[in-house]
PDB file of C-alpha atoms in Angstrom:
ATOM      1  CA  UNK A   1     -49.505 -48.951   7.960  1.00 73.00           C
ATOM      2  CA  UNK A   2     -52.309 -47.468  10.467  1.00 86.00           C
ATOM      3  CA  UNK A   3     -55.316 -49.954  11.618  1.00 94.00           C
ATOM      4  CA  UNK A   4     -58.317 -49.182  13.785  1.00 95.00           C
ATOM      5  CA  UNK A   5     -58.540 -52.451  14.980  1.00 96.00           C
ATOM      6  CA  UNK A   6     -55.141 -54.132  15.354  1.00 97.00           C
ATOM      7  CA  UNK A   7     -52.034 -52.705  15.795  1.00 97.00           C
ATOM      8  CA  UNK A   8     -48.722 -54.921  13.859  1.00 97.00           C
ATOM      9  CA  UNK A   9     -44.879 -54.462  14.961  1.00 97.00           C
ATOM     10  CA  UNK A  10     -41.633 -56.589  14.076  1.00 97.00           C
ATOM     11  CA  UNK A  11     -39.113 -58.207  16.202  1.00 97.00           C
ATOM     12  CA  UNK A  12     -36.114 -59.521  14.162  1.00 96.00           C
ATOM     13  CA  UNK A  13     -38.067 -61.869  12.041  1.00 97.00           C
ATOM     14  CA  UNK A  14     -40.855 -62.485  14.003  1.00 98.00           C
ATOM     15  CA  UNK A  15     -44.363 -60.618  13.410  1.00 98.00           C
ATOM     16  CA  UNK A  16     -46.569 -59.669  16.028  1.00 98.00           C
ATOM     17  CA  UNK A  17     -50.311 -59.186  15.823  1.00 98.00           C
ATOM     18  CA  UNK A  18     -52.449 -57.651  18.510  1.00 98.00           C
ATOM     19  CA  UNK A  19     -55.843 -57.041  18.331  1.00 98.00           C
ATOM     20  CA  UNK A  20     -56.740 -54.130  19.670  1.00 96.00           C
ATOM     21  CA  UNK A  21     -60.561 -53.273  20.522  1.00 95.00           C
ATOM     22  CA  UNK A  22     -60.450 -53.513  24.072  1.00 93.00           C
ATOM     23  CA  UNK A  23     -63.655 -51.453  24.730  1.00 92.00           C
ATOM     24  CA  UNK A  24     -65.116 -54.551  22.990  1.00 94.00           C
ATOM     25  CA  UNK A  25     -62.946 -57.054  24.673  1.00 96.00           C
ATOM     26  CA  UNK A  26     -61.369 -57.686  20.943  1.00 96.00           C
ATOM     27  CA  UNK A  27     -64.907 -58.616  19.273  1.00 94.00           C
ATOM     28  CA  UNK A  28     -64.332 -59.713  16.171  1.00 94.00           C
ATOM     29  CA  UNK A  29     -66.065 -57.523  14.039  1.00 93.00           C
ATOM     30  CA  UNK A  30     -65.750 -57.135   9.871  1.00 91.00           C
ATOM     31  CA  UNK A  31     -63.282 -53.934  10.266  1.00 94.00           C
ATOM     32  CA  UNK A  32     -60.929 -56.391  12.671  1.00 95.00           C
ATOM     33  CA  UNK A  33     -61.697 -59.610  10.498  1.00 95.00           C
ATOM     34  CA  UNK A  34     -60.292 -57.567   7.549  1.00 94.00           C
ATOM     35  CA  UNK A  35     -57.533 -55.587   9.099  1.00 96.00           C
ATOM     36  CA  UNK A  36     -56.159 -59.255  10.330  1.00 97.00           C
ATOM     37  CA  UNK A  37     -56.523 -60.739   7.171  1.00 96.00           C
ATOM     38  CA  UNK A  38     -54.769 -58.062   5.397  1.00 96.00           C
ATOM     39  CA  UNK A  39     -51.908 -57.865   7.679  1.00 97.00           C
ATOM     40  CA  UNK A  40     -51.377 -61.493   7.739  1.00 97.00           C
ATOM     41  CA  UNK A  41     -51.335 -62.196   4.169  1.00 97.00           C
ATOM     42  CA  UNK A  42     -48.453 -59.497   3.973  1.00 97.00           C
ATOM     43  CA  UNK A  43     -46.622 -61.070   7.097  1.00 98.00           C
ATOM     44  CA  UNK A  44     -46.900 -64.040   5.048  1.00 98.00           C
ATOM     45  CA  UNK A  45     -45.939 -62.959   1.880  1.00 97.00           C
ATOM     46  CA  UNK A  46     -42.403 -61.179   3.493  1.00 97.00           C
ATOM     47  CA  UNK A  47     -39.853 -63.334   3.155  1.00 96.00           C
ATOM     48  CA  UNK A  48     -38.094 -61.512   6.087  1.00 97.00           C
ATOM     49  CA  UNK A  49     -40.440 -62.676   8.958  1.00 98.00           C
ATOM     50  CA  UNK A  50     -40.628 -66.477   9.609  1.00 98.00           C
ATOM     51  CA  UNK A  51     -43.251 -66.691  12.407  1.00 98.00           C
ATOM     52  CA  UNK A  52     -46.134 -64.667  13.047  1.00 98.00           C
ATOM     53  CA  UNK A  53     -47.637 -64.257  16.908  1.00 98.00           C
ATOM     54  CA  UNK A  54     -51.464 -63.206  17.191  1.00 98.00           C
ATOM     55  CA  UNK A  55     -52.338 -62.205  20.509  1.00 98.00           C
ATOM     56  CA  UNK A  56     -54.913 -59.531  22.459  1.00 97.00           C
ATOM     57  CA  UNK A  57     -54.796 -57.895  25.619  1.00 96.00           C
ATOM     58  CA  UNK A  58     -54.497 -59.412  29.107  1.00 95.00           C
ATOM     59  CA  UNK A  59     -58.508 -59.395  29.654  1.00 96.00           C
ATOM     60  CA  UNK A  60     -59.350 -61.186  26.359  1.00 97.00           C
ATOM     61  CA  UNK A  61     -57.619 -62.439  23.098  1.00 98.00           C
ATOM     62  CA  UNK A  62     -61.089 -62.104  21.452  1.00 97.00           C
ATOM     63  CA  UNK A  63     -64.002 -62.864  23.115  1.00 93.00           C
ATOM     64  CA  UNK A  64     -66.131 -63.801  20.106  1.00 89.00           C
ATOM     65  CA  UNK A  65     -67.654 -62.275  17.255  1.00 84.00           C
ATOM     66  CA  UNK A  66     -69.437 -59.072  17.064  1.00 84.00           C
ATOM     67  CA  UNK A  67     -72.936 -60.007  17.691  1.00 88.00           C
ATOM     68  CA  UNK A  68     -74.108 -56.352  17.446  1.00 87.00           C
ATOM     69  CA  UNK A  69     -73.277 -57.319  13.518  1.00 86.00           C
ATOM     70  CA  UNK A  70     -74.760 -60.215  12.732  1.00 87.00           C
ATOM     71  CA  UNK A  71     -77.783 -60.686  14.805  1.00 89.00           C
ATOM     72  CA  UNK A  72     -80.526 -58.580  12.510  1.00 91.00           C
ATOM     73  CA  UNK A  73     -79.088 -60.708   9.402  1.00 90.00           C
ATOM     74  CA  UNK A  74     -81.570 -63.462   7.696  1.00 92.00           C
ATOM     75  CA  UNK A  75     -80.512 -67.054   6.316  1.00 92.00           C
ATOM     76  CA  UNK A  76     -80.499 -64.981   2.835  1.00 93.00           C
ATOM     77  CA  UNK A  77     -78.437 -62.528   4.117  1.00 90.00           C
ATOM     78  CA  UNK A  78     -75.664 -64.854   5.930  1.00 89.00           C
ATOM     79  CA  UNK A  79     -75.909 -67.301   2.834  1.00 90.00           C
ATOM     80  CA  UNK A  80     -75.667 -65.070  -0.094  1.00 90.00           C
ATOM     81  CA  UNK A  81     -72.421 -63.119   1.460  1.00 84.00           C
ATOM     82  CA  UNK A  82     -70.985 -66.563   2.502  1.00 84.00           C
ATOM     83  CA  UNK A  83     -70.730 -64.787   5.974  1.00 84.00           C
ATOM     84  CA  UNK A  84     -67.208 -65.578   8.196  1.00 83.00           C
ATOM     85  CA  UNK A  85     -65.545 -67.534   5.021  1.00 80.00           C
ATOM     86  CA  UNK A  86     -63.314 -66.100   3.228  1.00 77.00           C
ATOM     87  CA  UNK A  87     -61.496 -63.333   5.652  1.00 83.00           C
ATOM     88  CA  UNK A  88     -62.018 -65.607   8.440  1.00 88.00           C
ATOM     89  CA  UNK A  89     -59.669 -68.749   7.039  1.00 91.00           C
ATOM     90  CA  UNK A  90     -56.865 -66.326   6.236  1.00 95.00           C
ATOM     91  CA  UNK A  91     -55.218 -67.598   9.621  1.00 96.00           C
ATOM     92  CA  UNK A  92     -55.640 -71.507   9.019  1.00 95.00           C
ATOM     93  CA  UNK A  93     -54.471 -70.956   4.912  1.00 95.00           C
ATOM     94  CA  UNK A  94     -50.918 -69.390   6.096  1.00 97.00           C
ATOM     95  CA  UNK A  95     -47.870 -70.976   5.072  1.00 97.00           C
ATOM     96  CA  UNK A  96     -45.715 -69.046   7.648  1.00 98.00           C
ATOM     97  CA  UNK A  97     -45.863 -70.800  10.890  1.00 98.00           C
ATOM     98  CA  UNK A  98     -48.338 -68.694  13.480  1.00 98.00           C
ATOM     99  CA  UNK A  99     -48.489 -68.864  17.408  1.00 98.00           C
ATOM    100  CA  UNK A 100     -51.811 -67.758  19.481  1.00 98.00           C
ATOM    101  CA  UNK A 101     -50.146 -65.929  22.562  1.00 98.00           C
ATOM    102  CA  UNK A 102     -54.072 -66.147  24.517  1.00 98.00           C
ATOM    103  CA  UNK A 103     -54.562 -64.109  27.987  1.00 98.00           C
ATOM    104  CA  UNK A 104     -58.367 -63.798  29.425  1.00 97.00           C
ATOM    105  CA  UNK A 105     -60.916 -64.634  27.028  1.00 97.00           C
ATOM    106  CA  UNK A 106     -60.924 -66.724  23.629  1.00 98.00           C
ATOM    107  CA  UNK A 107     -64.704 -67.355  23.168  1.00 97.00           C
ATOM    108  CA  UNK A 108     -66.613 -68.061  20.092  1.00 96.00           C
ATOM    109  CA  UNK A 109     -64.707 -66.596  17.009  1.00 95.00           C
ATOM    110  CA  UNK A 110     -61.542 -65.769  19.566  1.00 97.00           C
ATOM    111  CA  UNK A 111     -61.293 -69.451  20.260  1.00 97.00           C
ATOM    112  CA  UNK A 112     -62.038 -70.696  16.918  1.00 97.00           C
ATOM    113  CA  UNK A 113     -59.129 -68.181  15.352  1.00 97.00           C
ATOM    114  CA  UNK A 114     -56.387 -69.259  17.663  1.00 98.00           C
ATOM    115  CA  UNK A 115     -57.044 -72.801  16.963  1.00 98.00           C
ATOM    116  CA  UNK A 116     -56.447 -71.653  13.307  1.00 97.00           C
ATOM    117  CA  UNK A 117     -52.914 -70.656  14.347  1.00 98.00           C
ATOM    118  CA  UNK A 118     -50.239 -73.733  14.519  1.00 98.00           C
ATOM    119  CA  UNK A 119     -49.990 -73.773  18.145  1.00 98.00           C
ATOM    120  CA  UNK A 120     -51.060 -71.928  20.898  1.00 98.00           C
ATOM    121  CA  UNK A 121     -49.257 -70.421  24.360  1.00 98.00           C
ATOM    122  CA  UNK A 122     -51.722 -69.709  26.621  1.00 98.00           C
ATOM    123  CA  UNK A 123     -51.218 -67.938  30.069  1.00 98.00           C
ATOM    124  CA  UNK A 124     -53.037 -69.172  33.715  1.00 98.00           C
ATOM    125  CA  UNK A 125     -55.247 -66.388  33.150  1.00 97.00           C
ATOM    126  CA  UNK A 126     -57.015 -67.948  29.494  1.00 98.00           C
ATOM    127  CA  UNK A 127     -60.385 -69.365  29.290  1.00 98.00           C
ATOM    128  CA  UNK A 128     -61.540 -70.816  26.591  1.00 98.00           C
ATOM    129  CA  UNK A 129     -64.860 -71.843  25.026  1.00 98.00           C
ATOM    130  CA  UNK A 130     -67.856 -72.195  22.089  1.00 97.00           C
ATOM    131  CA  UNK A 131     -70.365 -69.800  23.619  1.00 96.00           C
ATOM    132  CA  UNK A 132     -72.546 -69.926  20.839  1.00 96.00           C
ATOM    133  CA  UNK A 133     -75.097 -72.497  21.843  1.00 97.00           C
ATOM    134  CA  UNK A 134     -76.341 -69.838  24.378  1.00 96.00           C
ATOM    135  CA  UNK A 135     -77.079 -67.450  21.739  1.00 95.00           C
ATOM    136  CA  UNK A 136     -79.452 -69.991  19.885  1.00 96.00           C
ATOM    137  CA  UNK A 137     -76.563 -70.977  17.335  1.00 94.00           C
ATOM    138  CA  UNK A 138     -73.814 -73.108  17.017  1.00 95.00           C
ATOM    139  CA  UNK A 139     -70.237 -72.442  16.096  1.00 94.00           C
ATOM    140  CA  UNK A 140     -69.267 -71.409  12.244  1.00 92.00           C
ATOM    141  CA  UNK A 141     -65.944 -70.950  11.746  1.00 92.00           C
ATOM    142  CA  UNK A 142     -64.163 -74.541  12.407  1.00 93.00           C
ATOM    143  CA  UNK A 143     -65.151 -74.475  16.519  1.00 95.00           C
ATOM    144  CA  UNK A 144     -67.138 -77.656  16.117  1.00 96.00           C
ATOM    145  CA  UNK A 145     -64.450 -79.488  14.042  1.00 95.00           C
ATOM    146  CA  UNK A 146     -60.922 -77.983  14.984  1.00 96.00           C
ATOM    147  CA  UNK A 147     -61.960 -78.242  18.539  1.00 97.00           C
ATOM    148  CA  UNK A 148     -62.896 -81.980  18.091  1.00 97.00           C
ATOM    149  CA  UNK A 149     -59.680 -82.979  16.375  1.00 95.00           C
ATOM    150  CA  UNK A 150     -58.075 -81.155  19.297  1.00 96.00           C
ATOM    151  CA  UNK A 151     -59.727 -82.418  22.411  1.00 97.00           C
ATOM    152  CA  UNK A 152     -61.814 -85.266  21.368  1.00 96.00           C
ATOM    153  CA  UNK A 153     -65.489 -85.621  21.228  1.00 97.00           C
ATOM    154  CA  UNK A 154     -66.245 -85.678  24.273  1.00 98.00           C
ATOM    155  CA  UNK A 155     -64.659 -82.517  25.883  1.00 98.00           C
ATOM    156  CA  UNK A 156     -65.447 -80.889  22.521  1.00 98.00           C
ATOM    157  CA  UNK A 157     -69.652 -81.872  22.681  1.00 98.00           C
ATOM    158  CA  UNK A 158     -69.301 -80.822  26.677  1.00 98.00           C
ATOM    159  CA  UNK A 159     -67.912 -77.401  25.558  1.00 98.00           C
ATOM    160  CA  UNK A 160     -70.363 -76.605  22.148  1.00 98.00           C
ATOM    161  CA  UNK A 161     -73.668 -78.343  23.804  1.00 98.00           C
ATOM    162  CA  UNK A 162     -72.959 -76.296  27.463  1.00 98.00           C
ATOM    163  CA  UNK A 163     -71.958 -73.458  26.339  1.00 97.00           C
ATOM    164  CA  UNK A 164     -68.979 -73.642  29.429  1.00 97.00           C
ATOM    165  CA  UNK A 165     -65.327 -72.974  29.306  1.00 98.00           C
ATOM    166  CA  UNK A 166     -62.394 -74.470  30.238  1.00 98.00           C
ATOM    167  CA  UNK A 167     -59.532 -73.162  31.777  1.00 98.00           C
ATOM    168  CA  UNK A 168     -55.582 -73.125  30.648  1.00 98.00           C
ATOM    169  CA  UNK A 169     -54.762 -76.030  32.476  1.00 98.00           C
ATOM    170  CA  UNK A 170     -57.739 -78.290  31.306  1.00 98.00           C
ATOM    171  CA  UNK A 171     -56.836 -76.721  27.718  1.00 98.00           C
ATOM    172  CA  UNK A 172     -53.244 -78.060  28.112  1.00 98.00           C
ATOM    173  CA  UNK A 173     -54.036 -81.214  29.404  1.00 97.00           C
ATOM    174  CA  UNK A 174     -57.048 -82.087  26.841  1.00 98.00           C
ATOM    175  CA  UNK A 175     -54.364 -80.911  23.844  1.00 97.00           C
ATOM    176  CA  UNK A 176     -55.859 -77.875  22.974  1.00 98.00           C
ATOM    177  CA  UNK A 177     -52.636 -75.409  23.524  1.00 98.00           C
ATOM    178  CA  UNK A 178     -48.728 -76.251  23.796  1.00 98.00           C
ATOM    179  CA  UNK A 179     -47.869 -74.673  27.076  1.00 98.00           C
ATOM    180  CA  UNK A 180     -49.179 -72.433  30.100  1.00 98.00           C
ATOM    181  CA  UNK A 181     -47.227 -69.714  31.011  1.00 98.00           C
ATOM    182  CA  UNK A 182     -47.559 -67.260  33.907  1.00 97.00           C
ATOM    183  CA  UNK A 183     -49.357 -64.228  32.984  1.00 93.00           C
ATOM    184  CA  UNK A 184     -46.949 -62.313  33.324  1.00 95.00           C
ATOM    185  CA  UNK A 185     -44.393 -64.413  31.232  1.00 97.00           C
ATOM    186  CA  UNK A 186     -46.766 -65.093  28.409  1.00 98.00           C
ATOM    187  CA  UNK A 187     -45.106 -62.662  25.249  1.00 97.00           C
ATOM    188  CA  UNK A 188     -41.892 -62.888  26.464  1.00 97.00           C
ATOM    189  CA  UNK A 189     -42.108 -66.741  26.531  1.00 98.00           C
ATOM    190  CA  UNK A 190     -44.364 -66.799  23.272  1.00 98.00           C
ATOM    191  CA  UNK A 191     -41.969 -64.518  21.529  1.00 98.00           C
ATOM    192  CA  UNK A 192     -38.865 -67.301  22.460  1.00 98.00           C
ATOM    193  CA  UNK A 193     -40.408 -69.803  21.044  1.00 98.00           C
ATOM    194  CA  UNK A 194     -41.852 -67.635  18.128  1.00 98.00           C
ATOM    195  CA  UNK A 195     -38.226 -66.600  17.857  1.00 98.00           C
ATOM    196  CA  UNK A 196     -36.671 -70.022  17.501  1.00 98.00           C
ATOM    197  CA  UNK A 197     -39.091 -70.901  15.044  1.00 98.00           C
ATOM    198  CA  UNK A 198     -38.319 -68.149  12.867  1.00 98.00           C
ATOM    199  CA  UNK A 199     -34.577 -68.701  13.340  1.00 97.00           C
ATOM    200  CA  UNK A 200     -34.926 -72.356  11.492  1.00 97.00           C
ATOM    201  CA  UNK A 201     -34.825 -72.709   7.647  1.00 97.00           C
ATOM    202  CA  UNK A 202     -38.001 -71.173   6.029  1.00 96.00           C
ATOM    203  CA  UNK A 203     -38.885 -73.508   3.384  1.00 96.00           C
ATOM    204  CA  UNK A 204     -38.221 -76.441   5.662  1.00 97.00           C
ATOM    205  CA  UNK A 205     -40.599 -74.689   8.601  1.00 97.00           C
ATOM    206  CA  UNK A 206     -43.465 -74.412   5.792  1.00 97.00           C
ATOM    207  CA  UNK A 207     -42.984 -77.982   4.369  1.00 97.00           C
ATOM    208  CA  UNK A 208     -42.500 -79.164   8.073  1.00 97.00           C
ATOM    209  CA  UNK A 209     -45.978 -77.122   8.688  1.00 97.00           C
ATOM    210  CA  UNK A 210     -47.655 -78.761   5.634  1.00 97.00           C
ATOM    211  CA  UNK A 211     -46.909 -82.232   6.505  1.00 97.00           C
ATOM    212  CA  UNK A 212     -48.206 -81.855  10.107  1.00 97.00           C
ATOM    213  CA  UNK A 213     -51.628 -80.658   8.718  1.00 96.00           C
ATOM    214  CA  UNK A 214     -52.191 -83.072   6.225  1.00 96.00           C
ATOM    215  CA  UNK A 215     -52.057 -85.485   9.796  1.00 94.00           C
ATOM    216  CA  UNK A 216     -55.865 -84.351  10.257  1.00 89.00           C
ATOM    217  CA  UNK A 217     -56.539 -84.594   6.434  1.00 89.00           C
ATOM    218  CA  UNK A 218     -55.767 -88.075   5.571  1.00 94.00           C
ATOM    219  CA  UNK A 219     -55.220 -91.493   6.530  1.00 95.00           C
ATOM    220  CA  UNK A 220     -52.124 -92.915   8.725  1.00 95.00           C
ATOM    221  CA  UNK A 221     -50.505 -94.559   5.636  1.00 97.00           C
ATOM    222  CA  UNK A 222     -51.440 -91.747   3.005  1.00 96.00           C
ATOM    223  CA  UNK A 223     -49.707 -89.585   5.690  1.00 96.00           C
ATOM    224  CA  UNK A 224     -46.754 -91.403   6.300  1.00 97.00           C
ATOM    225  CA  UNK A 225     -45.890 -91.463   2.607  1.00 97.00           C
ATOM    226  CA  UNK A 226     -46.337 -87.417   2.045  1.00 96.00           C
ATOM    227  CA  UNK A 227     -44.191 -86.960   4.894  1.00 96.00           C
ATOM    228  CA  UNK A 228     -41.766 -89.261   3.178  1.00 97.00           C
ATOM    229  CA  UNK A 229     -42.194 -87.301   0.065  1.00 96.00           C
ATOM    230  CA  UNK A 230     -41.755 -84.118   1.511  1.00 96.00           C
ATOM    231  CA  UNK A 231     -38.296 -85.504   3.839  1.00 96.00           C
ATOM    232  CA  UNK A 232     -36.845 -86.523   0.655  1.00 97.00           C
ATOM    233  CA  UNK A 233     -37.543 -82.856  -1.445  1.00 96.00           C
ATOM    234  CA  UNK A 234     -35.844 -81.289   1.527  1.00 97.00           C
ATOM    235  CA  UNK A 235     -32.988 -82.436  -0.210  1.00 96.00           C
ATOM    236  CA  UNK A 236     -32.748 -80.038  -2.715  1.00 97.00           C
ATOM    237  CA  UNK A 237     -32.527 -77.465   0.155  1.00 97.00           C
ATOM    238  CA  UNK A 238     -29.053 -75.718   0.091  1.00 97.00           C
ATOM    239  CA  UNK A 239     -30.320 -75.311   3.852  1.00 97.00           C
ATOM    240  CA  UNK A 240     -30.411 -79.301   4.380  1.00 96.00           C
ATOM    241  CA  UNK A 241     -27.199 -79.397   2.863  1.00 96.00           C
ATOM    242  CA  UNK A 242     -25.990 -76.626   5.218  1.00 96.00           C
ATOM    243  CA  UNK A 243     -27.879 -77.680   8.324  1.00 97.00           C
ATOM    244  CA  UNK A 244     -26.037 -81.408   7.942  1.00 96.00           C
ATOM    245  CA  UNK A 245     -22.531 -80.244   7.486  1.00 96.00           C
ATOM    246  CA  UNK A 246     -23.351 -77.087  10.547  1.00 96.00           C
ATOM    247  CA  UNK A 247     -23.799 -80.476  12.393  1.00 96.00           C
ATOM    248  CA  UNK A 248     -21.422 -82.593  11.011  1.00 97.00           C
ATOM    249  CA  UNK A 249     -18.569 -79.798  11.428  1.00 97.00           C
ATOM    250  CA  UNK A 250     -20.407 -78.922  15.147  1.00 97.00           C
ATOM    251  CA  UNK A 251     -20.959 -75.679  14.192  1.00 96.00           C
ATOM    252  CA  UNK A 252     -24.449 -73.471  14.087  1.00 96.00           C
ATOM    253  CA  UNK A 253     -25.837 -73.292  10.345  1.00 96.00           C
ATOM    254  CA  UNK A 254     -26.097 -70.477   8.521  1.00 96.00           C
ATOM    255  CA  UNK A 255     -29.230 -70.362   6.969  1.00 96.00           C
ATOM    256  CA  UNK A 256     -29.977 -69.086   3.652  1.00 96.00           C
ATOM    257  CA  UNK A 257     -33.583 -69.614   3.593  1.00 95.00           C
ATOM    258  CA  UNK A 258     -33.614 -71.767   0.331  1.00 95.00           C
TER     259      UNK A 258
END
């Protein structure tokens, strides 16, 4: 279908996302918010695509929210709509697996929504950072708590009490993204791995998924045993059974996504 604010295409069974405001540098504004949420949740709900890359342009993945919007509202105002809550977790509540491909900027709301993605491939070119402290605010959409299970508190009070960024190489270092990429390389390398994800089982990618979140949810032990939980339901898989005699007969499995 036709958005204003992002534009959505399919590669074998990988969906891409770009946002697409560049006079704005990719502000997220409500239109965008809402076009993304929309187009993820059907990504998501299509059993056809089994990864899902989010990215922007080479200047800027997003480079925050739309301040223009928000900065006439009141405490009543932001309080009684439960402002940036519901369209804004739609990333983080996916059960597909999601890659940020970030170029240029991811400030603000553009870094807080690719740390809701489940890992991000970031080119030499990215900056990152929680801006808002600048503005008289602090972050409100997970930057002050996905950012410190990320990076630590340290690096994560530096970047939300200074207002500074860091660059891709400090991100990949400090944990924040998977890999740094050329800019030039940066879909074609996030669209590989994007690709390889989607190419494994789908219920075992979403369990696999689940398990690795609940790792910032709960204890060591209480972890330990849902992951054993969650191993031993993968045998009721027909995929498990295929992907163990694939290996057994050295052969590539044929997945039937169930």
């Amino acid at each position: 279908m036709a958005y204003e604010y992002i534009a959505t295409e399919t590669r074998d069974r990988v969906a891409i996302v770009t946002l697409n405001r560049p006079q704005a540098l990719n502000a997220l504004c409500a239109g965008l918010i809402a076009e993304l949420g929309e187009a993820l949740k059907a990504f998501d709900a299509d059993p056809s695509i089994g990864c899902i890359v989010i990215t922007g342009s080479e200047k800027a993945f997003a480079a925050g929210a739309d301040i223009k919007e928000m900065k006439d509202k009141t405490y009543q105002d932001v309080e009684a709509e439960d402002f940036i809550t519901d369209d804004w977790e739609v990333t983080a509540n996916l059960r597909t697996p999601t890659i940020a491909a970030v170029s240029g900027f991811a400030l603000g709301g553009g870094c807080e929504v690719a740390m809701m993605t489940d890992m991000i491939i970031a080119s030499e070119t990215a900056k990152f950072g929680q801006p808002e402290i600048t503005i008289g605010t602090i972050p409100g959409s997970g930057g002050t708590q996905r950012l410190t299970r990320a990076v630590g508190k340290s690096l994560a009070m530096y970047m939300c009490l200074t207002g500074e960024f860091i660059d891709a190489e400090t991100a990949l270092r400090a944990g924040l993204v998977a890999k740094v990429v050329p800019a030039g390389d940066l879909m074609e390398e996030t669209l590989r791995i994007a690709g390889k994800v989607a190419g494994m089982s789908q219920p075992v990618t979403r369990v696999c998924k689940e398990a690795v979140n609940v790792a910032y949810e709960t204890t060591l032990a209480e972890g330990v045993r849902f992951e054993r939980r969650v191993f031993h339901a993968t045998f009721a898989f027909d995929d498990r059974k295929e992907g163990m005699e694939a290996f057994a007969a050295k052969r590539k499995p044929d997945w039937k996504h169930r």
